Structures are given as structure tokens and as C-alpha cells.
Amino acid sequence: MLIALNKPYGALSQFTDRSQPPKPTLAGFGLPAGVYAAGRLDHDSEGLLLLTDDGALAHRLTDPRHKQAKTYLVQVEGEPSAAQLQRLRDGVELNDGPTLPARARALDPPDWLWPRDPPVRFRKTVPDAWLELSIGEGRNRQVRRMTAAVGLPTLRLIRVAIGPHRLGGLAPGQWRAL
């Protein structure tokens, strides 16, 4: 079984939480019994999370050797220059080593996107922009660290695809079997 979930902002990519106060978890979305997340999204990231009851499939989806590209819409602080986009495409140096090259392009603000609760902070004096970024790795907070490394801090991060699996029209908190 393979399930696509649109993980909302603030929810954890696990079924339990022992923190105080507790955060929303996957247990609150009415998912079938026996599935678990194939990969993670930080609590402050949104979008596509795949869940499965098949360990081999989970491995194929998450192991970097299987080259499942992960595609994100990224709202960044600042206007990306051609040089900043090229640095992302070339791979950037992070504190845990260089990243693999990414696919990166500037986008118009998505007109289909749901509002975030709470909303992203708005600053009159600092512009923001949207990027589409696809990576073949999955290091901890990698997209946020990559955009920061080129001078474009991430304001909002939404995963829209993992390999051939797309978020589609799922609203936050909704899921569907694939």
C-alpha cells in the first residue's frame, strides 16, 4: 500500500509525540493501520509525505542510491539572481559537505496554493520570491540550508513531488491511496 498525504504545517512526520505541549501527529489524519512514513518532512515544512506498509518500497523511495528526486516549492526572502540559481544548480557547500547539483528555477507565486496558518511573516522592505528546487538527496533540512547558503533564506517550504508521485490537488491533511 502506498499513500500520499498533504502534511500540514506544524504536524510531525510520526504517529506519536511526547513533547509538551504536544504537536499534531500523523495519528490525527485517519490513515490506515500499519503504514509509516517513507521519509520525513520537518514540522515547519508542508506537502507530500508518502506512507507505506512495505519496507522494501520505503527503502526504494528514500535511499539516495535509487535517485528519487524530491521537488519543492520554496518561498525565499529576497529576489534570486541568476548567479544564486546557478550556485544551487552546481551544488553548494554545506557544513556537512557539498550537495549534489539541484534543478532550480524561479517561479511566479503559485495561484493554487492554500494559505498557511500561521501565515508567513510579511515585510514591506524585503521582497520575497518563489523557486522550484529538485534534489536527489535528503539531508536534514537540506533545502533550507541550501537556500540560506546562497543568501536566500527559506520562508515557506512545500514538497510537491517524490519521483513520479505528485501532491496533486490534495488539501492539507487530506490523503489518497496511490
PDB file of C-alpha atoms in Angstrom:
ATOM      1  CA  MET A   1       0.000   0.000   0.000  1.00  0.00           C
ATOM      2  CA  LEU A   2       1.255   3.488  -0.859  1.00  0.00           C
ATOM      3  CA  ILE A   3      -0.437   6.632   0.401  1.00  0.00           C
ATOM      4  CA  ALA A   4       0.111  10.298  -0.439  1.00  0.00           C
ATOM      5  CA  LEU A   5      -0.607  12.731   2.413  1.00  0.00           C
ATOM      6  CA  ASN A   6      -0.502  16.518   2.275  1.00  0.00           C
ATOM      7  CA  LYS A   7       1.223  17.079   5.612  1.00  0.00           C
ATOM      8  CA  PRO A   8       0.136  20.419   7.049  1.00  0.00           C
ATOM      9  CA  TYR A   9       2.486  22.992   8.528  1.00  0.00           C
ATOM     10  CA  GLY A  10       3.141  22.213  12.199  1.00  0.00           C
ATOM     11  CA  ALA A  11       2.375  18.484  12.034  1.00  0.00           C
ATOM     12  CA  LEU A  12       5.062  15.911  12.807  1.00  0.00           C
ATOM     13  CA  SER A  13       6.001  13.125  10.351  1.00  0.00           C
ATOM     14  CA  GLN A  14       5.427  10.484  13.038  1.00  0.00           C
ATOM     15  CA  PHE A  15       2.479   8.939  14.853  1.00  0.00           C
ATOM     16  CA  THR A  16       3.417   9.875  18.425  1.00  0.00           C
ATOM     17  CA  ASP A  17       4.747  12.948  20.220  1.00  0.00           C
ATOM     18  CA  ARG A  18       5.975  13.184  23.777  1.00  0.00           C
ATOM     19  CA  SER A  19       6.772  16.917  23.750  1.00  0.00           C
ATOM     20  CA  GLN A  20       4.915  19.455  25.855  1.00  0.00           C
ATOM     21  CA  PRO A  21       2.737  20.924  24.560  1.00  0.00           C
ATOM     22  CA  PRO A  22       2.160  18.086  22.099  1.00  0.00           C
ATOM     23  CA  LYS A  23       2.213  18.801  18.359  1.00  0.00           C
ATOM     24  CA  PRO A  24      -0.195  17.304  15.813  1.00  0.00           C
ATOM     25  CA  THR A  25       0.980  13.919  14.516  1.00  0.00           C
ATOM     26  CA  LEU A  26       0.100  11.545  11.686  1.00  0.00           C
ATOM     27  CA  ALA A  27      -2.293   9.794  14.069  1.00  0.00           C
ATOM     28  CA  GLY A  28      -4.772  12.643  13.566  1.00  0.00           C
ATOM     29  CA  PHE A  29      -5.339  12.128   9.827  1.00  0.00           C
ATOM     30  CA  GLY A  30      -7.319   8.846   9.796  1.00  0.00           C
ATOM     31  CA  LEU A  31      -4.626   6.899   7.950  1.00  0.00           C
ATOM     32  CA  PRO A  32      -4.922   3.115   7.525  1.00  0.00           C
ATOM     33  CA  ALA A  33      -3.358   0.973  10.231  1.00  0.00           C
ATOM     34  CA  GLY A  34       0.137  -0.364   9.642  1.00  0.00           C
ATOM     35  CA  VAL A  35       1.510   2.403   7.439  1.00  0.00           C
ATOM     36  CA  TYR A  36       4.518   4.528   8.319  1.00  0.00           C
ATOM     37  CA  ALA A  37       6.237   7.494   6.718  1.00  0.00           C
ATOM     38  CA  ALA A  38       8.735   6.763   3.946  1.00  0.00           C
ATOM     39  CA  GLY A  39      10.980   9.726   4.724  1.00  0.00           C
ATOM     40  CA  ARG A  40      10.264  12.848   6.706  1.00  0.00           C
ATOM     41  CA  LEU A  41       9.183  16.445   6.449  1.00  0.00           C
ATOM     42  CA  ASP A  42      10.079  18.809   9.286  1.00  0.00           C
ATOM     43  CA  HIS A  43       7.178  20.135  11.344  1.00  0.00           C
ATOM     44  CA  ASP A  44       7.629  23.562   9.686  1.00  0.00           C
ATOM     45  CA  SER A  45       7.526  22.101   6.153  1.00  0.00           C
ATOM     46  CA  GLU A  46       4.380  21.182   4.247  1.00  0.00           C
ATOM     47  CA  GLY A  47       3.282  18.983   1.403  1.00  0.00           C
ATOM     48  CA  LEU A  48       3.763  15.493   0.056  1.00  0.00           C
ATOM     49  CA  LEU A  49       4.581  12.761   2.544  1.00  0.00           C
ATOM     50  CA  LEU A  50       4.459   9.164   1.307  1.00  0.00           C
ATOM     51  CA  LEU A  51       3.400   6.411   3.702  1.00  0.00           C
ATOM     52  CA  THR A  52       3.563   2.673   3.156  1.00  0.00           C
ATOM     53  CA  ASP A  53       3.298  -0.685   4.865  1.00  0.00           C
ATOM     54  CA  ASP A  54       6.022  -2.113   2.568  1.00  0.00           C
ATOM     55  CA  GLY A  55       9.582  -1.859   3.916  1.00  0.00           C
ATOM     56  CA  ALA A  56      11.238  -2.572   0.556  1.00  0.00           C
ATOM     57  CA  LEU A  57       9.164   0.136  -1.120  1.00  0.00           C
ATOM     58  CA  ALA A  58      10.009   2.596   1.658  1.00  0.00           C
ATOM     59  CA  HIS A  59      13.695   1.856   1.077  1.00  0.00           C
ATOM     60  CA  ARG A  60      13.381   2.422  -2.699  1.00  0.00           C
ATOM     61  CA  LEU A  61      11.633   5.745  -2.066  1.00  0.00           C
ATOM     62  CA  THR A  62      14.108   7.090   0.484  1.00  0.00           C
ATOM     63  CA  ASP A  63      17.552   5.658  -0.308  1.00  0.00           C
ATOM     64  CA  PRO A  64      19.593   8.214  -2.317  1.00  0.00           C
ATOM     65  CA  ARG A  65      21.043   5.382  -4.452  1.00  0.00           C
ATOM     66  CA  HIS A  66      17.599   4.995  -6.024  1.00  0.00           C
ATOM     67  CA  LYS A  67      17.675   8.637  -7.217  1.00  0.00           C
ATOM     68  CA  GLN A  68      14.091   9.578  -6.391  1.00  0.00           C
ATOM     69  CA  ALA A  69      14.131  13.342  -6.973  1.00  0.00           C
ATOM     70  CA  LYS A  70      12.260  15.379  -4.403  1.00  0.00           C
ATOM     71  CA  THR A  71      10.703  18.578  -5.766  1.00  0.00           C
ATOM     72  CA  TYR A  72       9.838  21.562  -3.599  1.00  0.00           C
ATOM     73  CA  LEU A  73       8.204  24.948  -3.961  1.00  0.00           C
ATOM     74  CA  VAL A  74      10.260  27.309  -1.855  1.00  0.00           C
ATOM     75  CA  GLN A  75       9.278  30.828  -0.847  1.00  0.00           C
ATOM     76  CA  VAL A  76      12.506  32.681  -0.164  1.00  0.00           C
ATOM     77  CA  GLU A  77      13.403  36.040   1.268  1.00  0.00           C
ATOM     78  CA  GLY A  78      14.936  38.175  -1.476  1.00  0.00           C
ATOM     79  CA  GLU A  79      14.912  38.130  -5.272  1.00  0.00           C
ATOM     80  CA  PRO A  80      17.037  35.288  -6.687  1.00  0.00           C
ATOM     81  CA  SER A  81      19.768  36.340  -9.086  1.00  0.00           C
ATOM     82  CA  ALA A  82      20.982  34.241 -11.994  1.00  0.00           C
ATOM     83  CA  ALA A  83      24.204  33.628 -10.032  1.00  0.00           C
ATOM     84  CA  GLN A  84      22.316  32.372  -6.953  1.00  0.00           C
ATOM     85  CA  LEU A  85      20.222  29.988  -9.070  1.00  0.00           C
ATOM     86  CA  GLN A  86      23.383  28.739 -10.787  1.00  0.00           C
ATOM     87  CA  ARG A  87      25.033  28.052  -7.423  1.00  0.00           C
ATOM     88  CA  LEU A  88      22.043  25.872  -6.479  1.00  0.00           C
ATOM     89  CA  ARG A  89      22.304  24.090  -9.851  1.00  0.00           C
ATOM     90  CA  ASP A  90      26.034  23.497  -9.340  1.00  0.00           C
ATOM     91  CA  GLY A  91      25.662  22.263  -5.747  1.00  0.00           C
ATOM     92  CA  VAL A  92      26.555  24.295  -2.681  1.00  0.00           C
ATOM     93  CA  GLU A  93      28.988  23.709   0.153  1.00  0.00           C
ATOM     94  CA  LEU A  94      27.235  22.986   3.452  1.00  0.00           C
ATOM     95  CA  ASN A  95      28.809  22.302   6.842  1.00  0.00           C
ATOM     96  CA  ASP A  96      28.401  18.544   6.205  1.00  0.00           C
ATOM     97  CA  GLY A  97      29.913  18.687   2.705  1.00  0.00           C
ATOM     98  CA  PRO A  98      28.899  19.683  -0.804  1.00  0.00           C
ATOM     99  CA  THR A  99      25.415  18.961  -2.106  1.00  0.00           C
ATOM    100  CA  LEU A 100      24.737  17.292  -5.390  1.00  0.00           C
ATOM    101  CA  PRO A 101      23.604  19.628  -8.161  1.00  0.00           C
ATOM    102  CA  ALA A 102      19.936  20.615  -7.965  1.00  0.00           C
ATOM    103  CA  ARG A 103      17.395  21.684 -10.541  1.00  0.00           C
ATOM    104  CA  ALA A 104      16.454  25.235  -9.652  1.00  0.00           C
ATOM    105  CA  ARG A 105      14.299  27.863 -11.303  1.00  0.00           C
ATOM    106  CA  ALA A 106      12.411  30.976 -10.313  1.00  0.00           C
ATOM    107  CA  LEU A 107       8.598  30.776 -10.446  1.00  0.00           C
ATOM    108  CA  ASP A 108       5.661  33.118 -10.301  1.00  0.00           C
ATOM    109  CA  PRO A 109       3.798  32.828  -6.981  1.00  0.00           C
ATOM    110  CA  PRO A 110       1.577  29.721  -7.226  1.00  0.00           C
ATOM    111  CA  ASP A 111      -2.074  30.743  -7.592  1.00  0.00           C
ATOM    112  CA  TRP A 112      -3.364  27.352  -6.388  1.00  0.00           C
ATOM    113  CA  LEU A 113      -1.585  27.346  -3.044  1.00  0.00           C
ATOM    114  CA  TRP A 114      -3.531  27.144   0.204  1.00  0.00           C
ATOM    115  CA  PRO A 115      -2.951  29.789   2.892  1.00  0.00           C
ATOM    116  CA  ARG A 116      -0.596  28.804   5.678  1.00  0.00           C
ATOM    117  CA  ASP A 117      -1.664  29.009   9.318  1.00  0.00           C
ATOM    118  CA  PRO A 118       0.095  30.911  10.753  1.00  0.00           C
ATOM    119  CA  PRO A 119       0.918  33.000   7.691  1.00  0.00           C
ATOM    120  CA  VAL A 120       4.498  33.644   6.604  1.00  0.00           C
ATOM    121  CA  ARG A 121       5.752  36.933   8.013  1.00  0.00           C
ATOM    122  CA  PHE A 122       5.415  39.837   5.600  1.00  0.00           C
ATOM    123  CA  ARG A 123       7.998  42.613   5.459  1.00  0.00           C
ATOM    124  CA  LYS A 124       7.356  45.662   3.284  1.00  0.00           C
ATOM    125  CA  THR A 125      11.048  46.403   2.824  1.00  0.00           C
ATOM    126  CA  VAL A 126      12.200  42.856   1.933  1.00  0.00           C
ATOM    127  CA  PRO A 127      10.878  41.215  -1.237  1.00  0.00           C
ATOM    128  CA  ASP A 128      10.185  37.512  -1.454  1.00  0.00           C
ATOM    129  CA  ALA A 129      10.132  35.114  -4.392  1.00  0.00           C
ATOM    130  CA  TRP A 130       9.277  31.520  -5.248  1.00  0.00           C
ATOM    131  CA  LEU A 131      11.618  28.821  -6.506  1.00  0.00           C
ATOM    132  CA  GLU A 132      11.135  25.272  -7.686  1.00  0.00           C
ATOM    133  CA  LEU A 133      14.002  23.155  -6.390  1.00  0.00           C
ATOM    134  CA  SER A 134      14.557  19.447  -7.086  1.00  0.00           C
ATOM    135  CA  ILE A 135      17.194  17.483  -5.195  1.00  0.00           C
ATOM    136  CA  GLY A 136      18.321  13.861  -5.259  1.00  0.00           C
ATOM    137  CA  GLU A 137      19.493  13.770  -1.648  1.00  0.00           C
ATOM    138  CA  GLY A 138      17.596  14.055   1.604  1.00  0.00           C
ATOM    139  CA  ARG A 139      19.869  15.520   4.239  1.00  0.00           C
ATOM    140  CA  ASN A 140      18.430  17.106   7.359  1.00  0.00           C
ATOM    141  CA  ARG A 141      16.866  20.483   6.447  1.00  0.00           C
ATOM    142  CA  GLN A 142      18.835  20.410   3.197  1.00  0.00           C
ATOM    143  CA  VAL A 143      16.687  22.738   1.096  1.00  0.00           C
ATOM    144  CA  ARG A 144      16.588  25.355   3.845  1.00  0.00           C
ATOM    145  CA  ARG A 145      20.355  25.132   4.287  1.00  0.00           C
ATOM    146  CA  MET A 146      20.969  25.327   0.522  1.00  0.00           C
ATOM    147  CA  THR A 147      18.864  28.444   0.006  1.00  0.00           C
ATOM    148  CA  ALA A 148      20.432  30.087   3.070  1.00  0.00           C
ATOM    149  CA  ALA A 149      23.924  29.255   1.743  1.00  0.00           C
ATOM    150  CA  VAL A 150      23.225  31.280  -1.412  1.00  0.00           C
ATOM    151  CA  GLY A 151      21.696  34.206   0.519  1.00  0.00           C
ATOM    152  CA  LEU A 152      18.008  33.342   0.082  1.00  0.00           C
ATOM    153  CA  PRO A 153      16.571  32.253   3.452  1.00  0.00           C
ATOM    154  CA  THR A 154      13.532  29.969   3.187  1.00  0.00           C
ATOM    155  CA  LEU A 155      10.230  31.376   4.404  1.00  0.00           C
ATOM    156  CA  ARG A 156       7.956  28.523   3.318  1.00  0.00           C
ATOM    157  CA  LEU A 157       8.744  25.029   2.051  1.00  0.00           C
ATOM    158  CA  ILE A 158       6.250  22.747   0.285  1.00  0.00           C
ATOM    159  CA  ARG A 159       7.208  19.344  -1.159  1.00  0.00           C
ATOM    160  CA  VAL A 160       5.167  18.743  -4.307  1.00  0.00           C
ATOM    161  CA  ALA A 161       6.712  15.533  -5.684  1.00  0.00           C
ATOM    162  CA  ILE A 162       8.832  12.498  -4.852  1.00  0.00           C
ATOM    163  CA  GLY A 163       9.922  10.768  -8.037  1.00  0.00           C
ATOM    164  CA  PRO A 164       6.768  10.187 -10.097  1.00  0.00           C
ATOM    165  CA  HIS A 165       4.431  10.711  -7.126  1.00  0.00           C
ATOM    166  CA  ARG A 166       2.833  14.164  -7.012  1.00  0.00           C
ATOM    167  CA  LEU A 167       0.852  16.064  -4.418  1.00  0.00           C
ATOM    168  CA  GLY A 168      -1.857  16.857  -6.962  1.00  0.00           C
ATOM    169  CA  GLY A 169      -4.914  18.603  -5.578  1.00  0.00           C
ATOM    170  CA  LEU A 170      -4.730  17.267  -2.026  1.00  0.00           C
ATOM    171  CA  ALA A 171      -5.639  19.864   0.587  1.00  0.00           C
ATOM    172  CA  PRO A 172      -3.617  19.995   3.823  1.00  0.00           C
ATOM    173  CA  GLY A 173      -4.471  16.971   5.972  1.00  0.00           C
ATOM    174  CA  GLN A 174      -6.026  15.008   3.087  1.00  0.00           C
ATOM    175  CA  TRP A 175      -4.629  11.721   1.781  1.00  0.00           C
ATOM    176  CA  ARG A 176      -5.246   9.268  -1.035  1.00  0.00           C
ATOM    177  CA  ALA A 177      -4.096   5.772  -1.898  1.00  0.00           C
ATOM    178  CA  LEU A 178      -1.752   5.613  -4.889  1.00  0.00           C
TER     179      LEU A 178
END
